[in-house]
Coordinates of C-alpha atoms and ligand atoms in Angstrom, one line a residue:
M1 CA -37.5 7.8 -92.0
L2 CA -39.4 6.0 -94.5
N3 CA -37.9 4.0 -97.5
L4 CA -39.0 5.7 -100.8
F5 CA -38.6 1.9 -102.0
A6 CA -41.4 1.0 -99.4
Q7 CA -44.0 3.4 -101.1
E8 CA -46.9 2.1 -103.3
I9 CA -47.4 4.9 -105.8
N10 CA -50.8 6.0 -104.8
K11 CA -49.8 6.2 -101.0
L12 CA -47.0 8.1 -102.1
A13 CA -48.9 10.6 -104.1
E14 CA -51.1 11.1 -100.7
Q15 CA -47.8 11.6 -98.9
M16 CA -46.6 14.1 -101.4
V17 CA -50.0 15.9 -101.3
A18 CA -49.6 16.3 -97.3
E19 CA -46.3 18.0 -97.9
G20 CA -48.0 20.6 -100.0
Q21 CA -47.0 19.0 -103.2
K22 CA -48.8 17.9 -106.2
P23 CA -49.5 14.1 -106.4
Y24 CA -47.6 13.7 -109.7
R25 CA -44.4 14.1 -107.8
A26 CA -45.1 10.2 -106.9
T27 CA -44.9 9.6 -110.6
Q28 CA -41.6 11.8 -111.0
L29 CA -40.0 9.9 -107.7
F30 CA -41.0 6.4 -109.4
T31 CA -39.3 7.5 -112.5
W32 CA -36.4 8.4 -111.0
I33 CA -35.8 5.3 -108.9
Y34 CA -37.3 2.5 -110.9
E35 CA -36.6 3.9 -114.5
K36 CA -33.6 6.2 -114.2
K37 CA -32.3 3.9 -111.4
A38 CA -31.4 7.0 -109.3
R39 CA -29.9 5.9 -105.9
S40 CA -29.4 9.2 -104.5
F41 CA -31.5 12.3 -104.0
D42 CA -28.9 14.5 -105.7
E43 CA -29.6 12.7 -108.8
M44 CA -33.0 14.0 -109.2
S45 CA -32.1 17.0 -111.3
D46 CA -35.7 18.1 -111.8
V47 CA -36.7 18.2 -108.4
S48 CA -35.9 21.6 -106.8
L49 CA -32.9 21.7 -104.6
K50 CA -35.3 22.8 -101.6
F51 CA -37.6 20.0 -102.3
R52 CA -34.6 17.4 -102.4
E53 CA -33.7 18.5 -98.9
V54 CA -37.4 17.9 -97.7
L55 CA -36.8 14.4 -99.2
K56 CA -33.5 13.6 -97.5
E57 CA -35.3 14.3 -94.3
K58 CA -38.2 11.9 -94.7
Y59 CA -37.0 9.2 -96.8
T60 CA -33.8 6.8 -97.2
L61 CA -33.1 5.0 -100.6
E62 CA -31.3 2.0 -98.3
L63 CA -31.4 -1.4 -100.2
P64 CA -30.3 -4.6 -99.3
S65 CA -27.0 -5.8 -100.2
L66 CA -25.8 -9.3 -102.2
Y67 CA -24.2 -11.2 -99.5
L68 CA -23.3 -14.4 -101.5
K69 CA -24.1 -15.6 -104.7
Q70 CA -24.2 -19.3 -106.1
E71 CA -24.4 -20.0 -109.9
S72 CA -25.5 -23.3 -111.3
S73 CA -24.6 -24.7 -114.5
D74 CA -28.1 -24.3 -116.0
G75 CA -27.7 -20.5 -115.1
T76 CA -29.5 -20.5 -111.8
I77 CA -28.5 -18.0 -109.5
K78 CA -29.2 -18.2 -105.8
C79 CA -28.3 -15.2 -103.7
L80 CA -28.0 -14.7 -100.1
V81 CA -29.5 -11.1 -99.8
A82 CA -28.3 -9.4 -96.5
L83 CA -30.7 -7.0 -94.9
K84 CA -30.0 -3.8 -92.9
D85 CA -29.9 -5.4 -89.3
G86 CA -27.6 -8.3 -90.6
A87 CA -30.3 -10.9 -91.2
K88 CA -30.1 -12.8 -94.4
V89 CA -32.9 -14.2 -96.9
E90 CA -32.5 -16.1 -100.1
T91 CA -33.7 -15.1 -103.6
V92 CA -33.3 -17.1 -106.7
L93 CA -33.2 -16.3 -110.3
M94 CA -34.6 -19.0 -112.8
R95 CA -34.1 -18.7 -116.3
Y96 CA -37.3 -20.3 -118.2
S97 CA -37.4 -20.1 -122.0
Y98 CA -40.3 -17.6 -121.6
G99 CA -38.3 -15.2 -119.3
N100 CA -36.7 -14.8 -116.1
A101 CA -38.3 -15.5 -113.1
V102 CA -37.4 -14.5 -109.6
C103 CA -38.4 -16.2 -106.4
V104 CA -38.8 -13.5 -103.7
S105 CA -38.7 -14.3 -99.9
S106 CA -41.5 -12.5 -97.7
Q107 CA -40.2 -13.2 -94.3
V108 CA -36.8 -13.7 -92.3
G109 CA -37.1 -17.6 -91.5
C110 CA -40.9 -18.8 -91.3
N111 CA -43.3 -19.9 -88.4
M112 CA -45.5 -22.3 -90.4
G113 CA -43.2 -25.4 -89.3
C114 CA -43.7 -27.5 -92.5
S115 CA -41.8 -30.7 -91.6
F116 CA -40.0 -31.0 -94.8
C117 CA -38.9 -27.7 -95.4
S118 CA -35.6 -26.2 -94.4
S119 CA -36.8 -22.5 -94.3
G120 CA -39.0 -22.9 -91.1
Q121 CA -36.4 -24.9 -89.2
L122 CA -35.1 -21.7 -87.3
G123 CA -38.7 -20.3 -86.9
K124 CA -39.7 -16.6 -88.1
Q125 CA -37.5 -13.7 -87.0
R126 CA -39.7 -11.1 -88.9
N127 CA -41.4 -9.7 -91.6
L128 CA -39.8 -8.4 -94.5
T129 CA -40.5 -4.8 -95.2
V130 CA -41.7 -3.6 -98.8
D131 CA -38.2 -2.2 -99.6
E132 CA -36.5 -5.5 -98.6
M133 CA -38.7 -7.5 -101.1
I134 CA -38.2 -4.8 -103.8
G135 CA -34.6 -4.9 -103.3
Q136 CA -34.4 -8.6 -104.0
I137 CA -35.7 -7.8 -107.5
L138 CA -33.3 -5.2 -107.9
I139 CA -30.4 -7.2 -106.9
I140 CA -31.2 -9.5 -109.7
N141 CA -32.1 -7.0 -112.1
Q142 CA -28.4 -5.8 -111.7
L143 CA -26.8 -9.2 -112.1
L144 CA -28.8 -9.4 -115.3
E145 CA -27.8 -6.1 -116.4
A146 CA -24.2 -7.0 -115.7
E147 CA -24.7 -9.8 -118.3
G148 CA -24.9 -7.2 -120.6
K149 CA -27.7 -8.9 -122.8
G150 CA -30.5 -6.5 -122.1
E151 CA -32.4 -8.7 -120.0
K152 CA -34.6 -8.2 -116.9
V153 CA -36.8 -9.8 -114.3
T154 CA -40.0 -10.5 -116.2
H155 CA -41.8 -12.9 -113.7
V156 CA -42.3 -12.7 -110.0
V157 CA -43.0 -15.5 -107.6
V158 CA -43.2 -14.9 -104.0
M159 CA -42.4 -18.6 -103.0
G160 CA -39.0 -18.0 -101.2
T161 CA -38.5 -18.3 -97.5
G162 CA -41.8 -17.0 -95.5
E163 CA -45.6 -17.1 -95.8
P164 CA -46.5 -14.2 -97.8
F165 CA -50.2 -14.1 -96.4
D166 CA -48.6 -13.8 -92.6
N167 CA -47.1 -10.4 -94.3
Y168 CA -50.3 -9.4 -96.0
D169 CA -50.0 -5.6 -96.2
N170 CA -46.3 -5.6 -97.2
L171 CA -47.0 -8.4 -99.8
M172 CA -49.8 -6.0 -101.6
D173 CA -47.9 -2.8 -101.6
F174 CA -44.9 -4.8 -102.8
I175 CA -47.3 -6.7 -105.7
R176 CA -48.8 -3.2 -106.7
I177 CA -45.3 -1.7 -107.2
V178 CA -43.9 -4.7 -109.3
N179 CA -47.2 -4.6 -111.3
H180 CA -47.4 -0.6 -111.9
P181 CA -46.4 0.8 -115.2
K182 CA -43.8 3.2 -113.5
G183 CA -42.8 0.3 -110.9
F184 CA -41.4 -2.6 -112.5
E185 CA -44.4 -3.1 -115.0
I186 CA -44.6 -6.7 -114.6
G187 CA -48.1 -8.0 -115.6
A188 CA -50.3 -9.4 -113.0
R189 CA -50.2 -12.7 -114.8
H190 CA -46.6 -13.1 -114.4
I191 CA -46.8 -12.6 -110.6
T192 CA -47.4 -15.5 -108.3
V193 CA -47.8 -15.8 -104.6
S194 CA -47.8 -19.1 -103.0
T195 CA -49.0 -19.8 -99.7
C196 CA -49.4 -22.9 -97.2
G197 CA -53.2 -22.2 -97.1
L198 CA -54.4 -19.3 -94.7
P199 CA -58.1 -19.1 -95.4
D200 CA -58.4 -15.5 -94.3
G201 CA -55.6 -14.4 -96.7
I202 CA -57.0 -16.3 -99.6
R203 CA -60.2 -14.8 -99.0
K204 CA -58.9 -11.1 -98.6
Y205 CA -56.9 -11.8 -101.8
A206 CA -59.9 -12.7 -103.7
H207 CA -61.1 -9.2 -103.4
E208 CA -58.0 -7.2 -104.4
G209 CA -59.2 -7.2 -108.0
L210 CA -55.7 -8.4 -109.2
Q211 CA -55.2 -10.9 -112.1
T212 CA -52.1 -12.7 -110.3
N213 CA -51.6 -16.2 -109.9
L214 CA -52.1 -18.0 -106.5
A215 CA -50.6 -21.3 -105.7
I216 CA -51.6 -23.3 -102.7
S217 CA -49.1 -25.6 -101.1
L218 CA -51.4 -28.5 -100.5
H219 CA -49.1 -31.6 -100.6
A220 CA -51.7 -33.9 -99.0
P221 CA -55.0 -35.0 -99.9
N222 CA -56.3 -35.8 -96.2
N223 CA -55.8 -34.4 -93.0
E224 CA -53.9 -37.0 -91.3
L225 CA -51.0 -37.0 -93.7
R226 CA -51.5 -33.0 -93.9
N227 CA -51.3 -32.5 -90.2
Q228 CA -48.0 -34.5 -90.4
L229 CA -46.5 -32.4 -93.0
M230 CA -47.9 -29.2 -92.7
K231 CA -48.8 -28.3 -89.0
I232 CA -50.9 -25.4 -90.1
N233 CA -53.4 -27.7 -91.1
K234 CA -54.3 -28.4 -87.5
V235 CA -55.3 -25.1 -87.3
Y236 CA -57.0 -24.7 -91.0
P237 CA -57.9 -28.3 -91.9
L238 CA -58.9 -29.1 -95.3
E239 CA -62.5 -28.5 -94.6
T240 CA -61.7 -25.0 -93.9
L241 CA -59.3 -24.4 -96.6
M242 CA -61.1 -25.8 -99.6
P243 CA -64.1 -23.7 -99.2
A244 CA -61.7 -20.4 -99.1
I245 CA -60.3 -21.5 -102.3
K246 CA -63.6 -22.1 -103.8
E247 CA -64.6 -18.6 -102.7
Y248 CA -61.3 -17.3 -104.2
E249 CA -62.1 -18.8 -107.6
K250 CA -65.6 -17.3 -107.7
V251 CA -64.9 -13.8 -106.7
S252 CA -61.5 -13.5 -108.6
G253 CA -62.6 -15.9 -111.8
R254 CA -59.1 -17.2 -111.5
R255 CA -57.9 -20.8 -111.0
V256 CA -55.6 -21.6 -108.5
T257 CA -52.6 -24.2 -108.8
Y258 CA -52.2 -26.9 -106.2
E259 CA -48.6 -27.6 -105.3
Y260 CA -48.0 -31.3 -104.5
L261 CA -44.6 -32.4 -103.1
L262 CA -44.0 -35.7 -104.1
L263 CA -42.5 -37.7 -101.2
S264 CA -41.6 -41.5 -101.8
E265 CA -43.9 -43.9 -100.2
L266 CA -45.8 -41.2 -98.4
N267 CA -48.2 -39.3 -100.7
D268 CA -47.3 -40.9 -104.2
T269 CA -49.2 -43.8 -104.4
K270 CA -52.5 -44.3 -106.7
E271 CA -54.7 -44.1 -103.5
Y272 CA -53.1 -40.8 -102.9
A273 CA -53.7 -39.6 -106.5
D274 CA -57.5 -40.8 -106.2
Q275 CA -57.9 -38.9 -102.9
L276 CA -56.4 -36.0 -104.6
I277 CA -58.5 -35.9 -107.6
N278 CA -61.6 -36.4 -105.3
L279 CA -60.6 -33.3 -103.2
I280 CA -60.0 -30.6 -105.8
K281 CA -62.8 -32.0 -108.2
G282 CA -65.2 -29.3 -107.3
T283 CA -62.6 -26.5 -108.1
M284 CA -60.9 -25.3 -111.5
G285 CA -57.2 -25.7 -110.0
Y286 CA -54.7 -27.8 -111.4
V287 CA -51.8 -29.4 -109.9
N288 CA -48.0 -28.7 -110.0
L289 CA -46.4 -31.9 -109.0
I290 CA -43.0 -30.9 -107.1
P291 CA -39.9 -33.3 -107.0
Y292 CA -38.8 -33.2 -103.3
N293 CA -35.2 -31.4 -102.9
E294 CA -33.9 -33.8 -99.9
T295 CA -32.2 -31.8 -97.4
N296 CA -30.3 -33.6 -94.6
L297 CA -32.4 -31.8 -91.8
C298 CA -35.2 -34.5 -92.4
S299 CA -35.7 -37.9 -93.6
Y300 CA -38.3 -37.7 -96.4
K301 CA -37.0 -39.2 -99.7
R302 CA -37.8 -37.8 -103.2
S303 CA -40.1 -40.2 -105.5
S304 CA -38.3 -41.7 -108.4
G305 CA -38.8 -40.1 -111.6
N306 CA -40.9 -43.3 -112.8
R307 CA -43.3 -42.9 -109.8
I308 CA -43.7 -39.1 -110.5
H309 CA -44.5 -39.7 -113.7
Q310 CA -47.0 -42.3 -112.9
F311 CA -48.6 -40.1 -110.5
L312 CA -49.0 -37.6 -113.3
D313 CA -50.7 -40.1 -115.3
Y314 CA -53.0 -41.2 -112.6
L315 CA -54.3 -37.4 -112.2
T316 CA -54.3 -37.1 -115.9
K317 CA -56.7 -40.0 -116.4
G318 CA -58.5 -39.0 -113.4
G319 CA -59.6 -35.6 -115.5
V320 CA -57.3 -33.4 -113.4
T321 CA -54.7 -31.1 -115.2
A322 CA -51.2 -31.5 -113.8
T323 CA -47.8 -30.8 -114.8
I324 CA -44.2 -31.7 -113.4
R325 CA -42.3 -28.8 -112.0
K326 CA -39.3 -27.9 -113.9
E327 CA -36.1 -28.5 -111.6
F328 CA -33.5 -25.5 -111.5
G329 CA -30.0 -25.3 -109.8
S330 CA -29.8 -29.2 -108.6
D331 CA -25.7 -28.5 -108.6
I332 CA -26.3 -25.9 -106.1
D333 CA -28.1 -25.3 -102.6
A334 CA -31.4 -25.0 -104.3
A335 CA -33.7 -26.5 -101.8
C336 CA -35.7 -23.7 -100.0
G337 CA -33.7 -22.2 -96.9
Q338 CA -30.8 -24.8 -97.3
L339 CA -28.2 -21.9 -98.4
R340 CA -29.3 -19.7 -95.7
A341 CA -29.2 -22.5 -93.2
K342 CA -25.8 -23.3 -94.1
V343 CA -24.4 -20.1 -93.9
E344 CA -26.4 -19.4 -90.5
K345 CA -24.6 -22.5 -89.1
N346 CA -21.1 -21.6 -90.7
I347 CA -20.9 -24.6 -92.9
I348 CA -19.8 -22.5 -95.6
Ligands
LIG24 N1 -45.0 -20.2 -97.5 C1 -45.3 -20.1 -98.7 C2 -44.3 -19.9 -99.7 C3 -43.0 -20.4 -99.5 S1 -42.7 -22.2 -99.6 C4 -45.9 -21.7 -99.0 O1 -45.9 -22.8 -98.4 O2 -46.4 -21.9 -100.3 C5 -42.6 -22.3 -101.5 C6 -43.0 -23.8 -101.8 O3 -41.6 -24.7 -101.8 C7 -44.2 -24.6 -101.1 O4 -44.8 -25.3 -102.1 C8 -43.2 -25.6 -100.0 O5 -44.0 -26.6 -99.6 C9 -42.1 -25.9 -101.1 N2 -40.8 -26.7 -100.5 C10 -40.5 -26.3 -99.3 N3 -39.6 -27.3 -99.2 C11 -39.2 -27.7 -100.3 C12 -38.3 -28.8 -100.7 N4 -37.2 -29.2 -99.8 N5 -38.5 -29.5 -101.8 C13 -39.6 -29.1 -102.6 N6 -40.3 -28.0 -102.4 C14 -40.0 -27.4 -101.1

């Protein structure tokens, strides 16, 4: 069985043609599931009874369900989403002044093993399917709809659990559905993918012809520290990663965002700011400084507000554009993987 929510529209059109149908059937089905929100084939009144039966034999409309939700005083909603095999992933709604952003997970767990991140603690169980990623947006849209203010998801960041470029093909179909006018109709510039820095994925992504945003989790400006924080750096060190980023910028014409987690007394000194400036000088990218969400799974400490601002100042004076990431949901289990880790360990 195929899941209809997993089908990218052009691929669906090909499947329809293979069924002896006209390609426009794909658009018709997209309209039913995304615009008219049909959740059964019997609702599709302008599809013949006979073809509905064919569809029922080949496709399901199964979606993940909301298992648990935590709402913060700032309106942030963190959801634990249950998948059909019982696995659970986190999805977060963040309310910015410019819109509603959803942080989507791309894998159950993660194999990248970053030492500061709770998501990787349990390893990777499997990739998410396209419908499981789409389902996360649908759940958030449902929550927004229930609020009755006519709001919906306007921005998507693939920055939840998992390494998106380790699930490349599903990620691409997901993005095309999110972006398509008959899908979620979310503009490419409102879509961001965050990677720990897999050079092959970065290069391939450059050639997709998309105007989406790419964020690189850098976190350290030299191999010694990056090896400590992100074991993937031992496989793809900075001298392999940086050329891939330069190629991405050249091919796509887009600048990347470097995510830089500030860890107290570890990577937040002037020396590190200088190294960071030197490292990214040849690229067009800018830096997003991330205040660390402390977890009890490791001993890293968050840099103080003063130090974060000082670091920002060093970068700005060094000619690098930088911002500090706005924090959401500080009164709930906001750190990546924290909620899932707690539930899996029966703490809540
Ligand atoms: N694998 C991808 C996307 C998932 S992680 C990537 O590495 O980019 C999303 C972002 O959250 C990454 O920048 C990651 O380094 C960061 N992150 C992980 N744990 C965090 C924590 N406890 N506090 C703040 N940011 C964290």
